[in-house]
């Protein structure tokens, strides 16, 4: 059984050494067992090229370890110091307007720059040689938040050269590339792969196939950059390797990065995300202002459980107001506890809070920690200590395979960004709307890679997957459960063209999409049985049994338990469809009140009330901003 633990992110280089022992003792007092350090400390480890100071880091490890803490050591490659940039001025990533990004914050590097990769190889090798078998280091974090601050794509000359090599590998010849992209259109044909540029600064939109290839390449560059470090570390340590991913960042394929790591982790800032990156009504945003969206954290927990092949953590948990969202309210009392327990209920091994003490200087001085800048307890410290005590008293609840799986596919996000066809068509938005509908129905959900084995599930949903992998298409004829597929699923080839026979081309389902429409806000296509399609509607030709729109067009084509949705259901339609699909599979649904959510583990049912008031449901009162659990 995995022991569930908590931890904290700490920056010894920010504080006098005399402070460290007391900090470590207070961490242990709060029940924390892990401390993450080092991920931004390059300028203190190697202040000038070849001039090293490992002394402070050795002493920090001694102090933290002596207190009984387990250390996660970060590789410092997200923050190359100024001398590295001066040595490799062209290592800076270049934005889509052709401007290099500057030194003075973080993540100022291009994944494709060989000189920078060599510097990373060098510093990570030194750290791995020195600390690979260190008794207090029990895990490594590679880099920090790939893709953060819009850093996956770079239009640098290093990226351009790398892209040409990548195209030569993928297409083998320029003729094959021209054919794959359809470059005969607008006389875009190339004579040589070495003439191909990156798809920015074109007069009007570049060829979407060109953009899609660049997106695949850019994702592969992140994978390669991460693997370089993972390979070095593996030679010197047997401790698990981790990366800390983010919320709603889909610019690289996390499943591909995760294949080279042992544990997936993510950085959870529920209140920041509500304000910063969610489409929701003002009413919703004000109701959950100090709690965060009730499904956003759970969605990412379920996603990263899949990315981590079952092993995942929260590496950074919001403790109080952050500094970076448009508005930064404080969490309601109880939320820091609720968020942590929710992560554990979804299978997290460890939850670390970000950060130990609020820094009174630099960019994040307005970002709360577990301690205030004057070292007094901040409100979340007590909640963190409570969580640790509750975990100690609580047996491991385990994880159970859910009845329902939602298929997820990163390249689909790139496809619909390359060719949205409607301003509101966003892959995350569609997938998240589907997930929310499942959670409203009281379901526990597994999110799985679109090429996974689906045999264990009773119900699968596959919205917006641009190209269904053969592994999935081959499973569909024998799948015993219900499949809800669409909209827009299987509507593109891997090169972002329309396939013929026309989509969705699902085995055994005689239906094809003859035309698609995107719909502006406020316009819908009502459905005869209730609810409507919004944002997106496809005109289907089919002789299958179909649910109809209110004006008699096919809306959902079905053959036995395989259903193709020709539009983006609104909440009412989603609720009806999910209830129907669950009834067909004898899966029990509940209609949960707004803000109340549940998660089933192997042994327990956990309830989370994200609402600002107590909620009475099925005879039980769920406290505001509270979590309760009961044996199943
Ligand atoms: C994360 C990042 C941390 C810190 C935090 C602030 O994105 O990994 O270093 O910046 O946000 O909320």
PDB file of N, CA and C in Angstrom, residues 39-74:
ATOM      1  N   UNK A  39      15.309  23.949  -7.964  1.00  0.00           N
ATOM      2  CA  UNK A  39      14.974  23.990  -9.392  1.00  0.00           C
ATOM      3  C   UNK A  39      15.258  25.346 -10.057  1.00  0.00           C
ATOM      4  N   UNK A  40      15.530  26.376  -9.265  1.00  0.00           N
ATOM      5  CA  UNK A  40      15.873  27.656  -9.918  1.00  0.00           C
ATOM      6  C   UNK A  40      17.245  28.167  -9.470  1.00  0.00           C
ATOM      7  N   UNK A  41      18.099  27.276  -8.970  1.00  0.00           N
ATOM      8  CA  UNK A  41      19.286  27.744  -8.230  1.00  0.00           C
ATOM      9  C   UNK A  41      20.583  27.724  -9.036  1.00  0.00           C
ATOM     10  N   UNK A  42      20.501  27.695 -10.361  1.00  0.00           N
ATOM     11  CA  UNK A  42      21.724  27.539 -11.163  1.00  0.00           C
ATOM     12  C   UNK A  42      22.755  28.628 -10.849  1.00  0.00           C
ATOM     13  N   UNK A  43      22.287  29.893 -10.704  1.00  0.00           N
ATOM     14  CA  UNK A  43      23.257  30.987 -10.515  1.00  0.00           C
ATOM     15  C   UNK A  43      23.981  30.872  -9.179  1.00  0.00           C
ATOM     16  N   UNK A  44      23.447  30.117  -8.226  1.00  0.00           N
ATOM     17  CA  UNK A  44      24.130  29.903  -6.950  1.00  0.00           C
ATOM     18  C   UNK A  44      24.970  28.615  -6.965  1.00  0.00           C
ATOM     19  N   UNK A  45      24.668  27.725  -7.902  1.00  0.00           N
ATOM     20  CA  UNK A  45      25.465  26.488  -8.004  1.00  0.00           C
ATOM     21  C   UNK A  45      26.682  26.737  -8.899  1.00  0.00           C
ATOM     22  N   UNK A  46      26.461  27.510  -9.970  1.00  0.00           N
ATOM     23  CA  UNK A  46      27.552  27.805 -10.905  1.00  0.00           C
ATOM     24  C   UNK A  46      27.475  29.288 -11.269  1.00  0.00           C
ATOM     25  N   UNK A  47      27.975  30.154 -10.370  1.00  0.00           N
ATOM     26  CA  UNK A  47      27.812  31.595 -10.603  1.00  0.00           C
ATOM     27  C   UNK A  47      28.516  32.077 -11.860  1.00  0.00           C
ATOM     28  N   UNK A  48      29.625  31.461 -12.210  1.00  0.00           N
ATOM     29  CA  UNK A  48      30.318  31.758 -13.468  1.00  0.00           C
ATOM     30  C   UNK A  48      30.722  30.451 -14.098  1.00  0.00           C
ATOM     31  N   UNK A  49      30.945  30.467 -15.388  1.00  0.00           N
ATOM     32  CA  UNK A  49      31.202  29.204 -16.080  1.00  0.00           C
ATOM     33  C   UNK A  49      32.337  28.432 -15.395  1.00  0.00           C
ATOM     34  N   UNK A  50      32.051  27.199 -15.044  1.00  0.00           N
ATOM     35  CA  UNK A  50      33.083  26.327 -14.486  1.00  0.00           C
ATOM     36  C   UNK A  50      33.447  26.627 -13.040  1.00  0.00           C
ATOM     37  N   UNK A  51      32.807  27.632 -12.435  1.00  0.00           N
ATOM     38  CA  UNK A  51      33.109  27.977 -11.041  1.00  0.00           C
ATOM     39  C   UNK A  51      31.915  27.534 -10.191  1.00  0.00           C
ATOM     40  N   UNK A  52      32.134  26.522  -9.378  1.00  0.00           N
ATOM     41  CA  UNK A  52      30.990  25.890  -8.714  1.00  0.00           C
ATOM     42  C   UNK A  52      30.960  26.187  -7.226  1.00  0.00           C
ATOM     43  N   UNK A  53      29.751  26.251  -6.680  1.00  0.00           N
ATOM     44  CA  UNK A  53      29.598  26.311  -5.241  1.00  0.00           C
ATOM     45  C   UNK A  53      28.508  25.315  -4.836  1.00  0.00           C
ATOM     46  N   UNK A  54      28.950  24.127  -4.522  1.00  0.00           N
ATOM     47  CA  UNK A  54      27.999  23.111  -4.063  1.00  0.00           C
ATOM     48  C   UNK A  54      27.879  23.111  -2.538  1.00  0.00           C
ATOM     49  N   UNK A  55      28.737  23.924  -1.886  1.00  0.00           N
ATOM     50  CA  UNK A  55      28.792  23.875  -0.415  1.00  0.00           C
ATOM     51  C   UNK A  55      27.444  24.158   0.218  1.00  0.00           C
ATOM     52  N   UNK A  56      26.795  25.228  -0.222  1.00  0.00           N
ATOM     53  CA  UNK A  56      25.515  25.599   0.409  1.00  0.00           C
ATOM     54  C   UNK A  56      24.465  24.517   0.180  1.00  0.00           C
ATOM     55  N   UNK A  57      24.516  23.903  -1.002  1.00  0.00           N
ATOM     56  CA  UNK A  57      23.518  22.871  -1.314  1.00  0.00           C
ATOM     57  C   UNK A  57      23.784  21.622  -0.464  1.00  0.00           C
ATOM     58  N   UNK A  58      25.060  21.277  -0.316  1.00  0.00           N
ATOM     59  CA  UNK A  58      25.408  20.149   0.576  1.00  0.00           C
ATOM     60  C   UNK A  58      24.860  20.409   1.981  1.00  0.00           C
ATOM     61  N   UNK A  59      25.076  21.645   2.457  1.00  0.00           N
ATOM     62  CA  UNK A  59      24.652  21.943   3.832  1.00  0.00           C
ATOM     63  C   UNK A  59      23.115  21.955   3.946  1.00  0.00           C
ATOM     64  N   UNK A  60      22.457  22.470   2.922  1.00  0.00           N
ATOM     65  CA  UNK A  60      20.983  22.480   2.950  1.00  0.00           C
ATOM     66  C   UNK A  60      20.452  21.039   2.989  1.00  0.00           C
ATOM     67  N   UNK A  61      21.054  20.172   2.177  1.00  0.00           N
ATOM     68  CA  UNK A  61      20.616  18.768   2.172  1.00  0.00           C
ATOM     69  C   UNK A  61      20.847  18.137   3.546  1.00  0.00           C
ATOM     70  N   UNK A  62      21.967  18.472   4.165  1.00  0.00           N
ATOM     71  CA  UNK A  62      22.256  17.927   5.506  1.00  0.00           C
ATOM     72  C   UNK A  62      21.200  18.374   6.510  1.00  0.00           C
ATOM     73  N   UNK A  63      20.913  19.675   6.495  1.00  0.00           N
ATOM     74  CA  UNK A  63      19.963  20.205   7.485  1.00  0.00           C
ATOM     75  C   UNK A  63      18.574  19.601   7.271  1.00  0.00           C
ATOM     76  N   UNK A  64      18.128  19.579   6.037  1.00  0.00           N
ATOM     77  CA  UNK A  64      16.770  19.082   5.764  1.00  0.00           C
ATOM     78  C   UNK A  64      16.691  17.586   6.064  1.00  0.00           C
ATOM     79  N   UNK A  65      17.723  16.871   5.620  1.00  0.00           N
ATOM     80  CA  UNK A  65      17.746  15.424   5.835  1.00  0.00           C
ATOM     81  C   UNK A  65      17.826  15.084   7.319  1.00  0.00           C
ATOM     82  N   UNK A  66      18.644  15.855   8.052  1.00  0.00           N
ATOM     83  CA  UNK A  66      18.804  15.564   9.484  1.00  0.00           C
ATOM     84  C   UNK A  66      17.478  15.756  10.219  1.00  0.00           C
ATOM     85  N   UNK A  67      16.637  16.658   9.709  1.00  0.00           N
ATOM     86  CA  UNK A  67      15.330  16.877  10.348  1.00  0.00           C
ATOM     87  C   UNK A  67      14.359  15.740  10.015  1.00  0.00           C
ATOM     88  N   UNK A  68      14.739  14.889   9.061  1.00  0.00           N
ATOM     89  CA  UNK A  68      13.874  13.764   8.704  1.00  0.00           C
ATOM     90  C   UNK A  68      13.093  13.981   7.418  1.00  0.00           C
ATOM     91  N   UNK A  69      13.436  15.045   6.681  1.00  0.00           N
ATOM     92  CA  UNK A  69      12.706  15.330   5.438  1.00  0.00           C
ATOM     93  C   UNK A  69      13.341  14.576   4.268  1.00  0.00           C
ATOM     94  N   UNK A  70      12.508  14.207   3.305  1.00  0.00           N
ATOM     95  CA  UNK A  70      12.985  13.576   2.071  1.00  0.00           C
ATOM     96  C   UNK A  70      13.028  14.660   1.002  1.00  0.00           C
ATOM     97  N   UNK A  71      14.146  14.730   0.294  1.00  0.00           N
ATOM     98  CA  UNK A  71      14.324  15.837  -0.648  1.00  0.00           C
ATOM     99  C   UNK A  71      14.015  15.404  -2.077  1.00  0.00           C
ATOM    100  N   UNK A  72      13.337  16.293  -2.805  1.00  0.00           N
ATOM    101  CA  UNK A  72      13.202  16.198  -4.262  1.00  0.00           C
ATOM    102  C   UNK A  72      14.151  17.266  -4.800  1.00  0.00           C
ATOM    103  N   UNK A  73      15.152  16.860  -5.549  1.00  0.00           N
ATOM    104  CA  UNK A  73      16.093  17.857  -6.079  1.00  0.00           C
ATOM    105  C   UNK A  73      15.701  18.187  -7.523  1.00  0.00           C
ATOM    106  N   UNK A  74      15.558  19.472  -7.792  1.00  0.00           N
ATOM    107  CA  UNK A  74      15.203  19.908  -9.140  1.00  0.00           C
ATOM    108  C   UNK A  74      16.448  20.176  -9.965  1.00  0.00           C
TER     109      UNK A  74
END
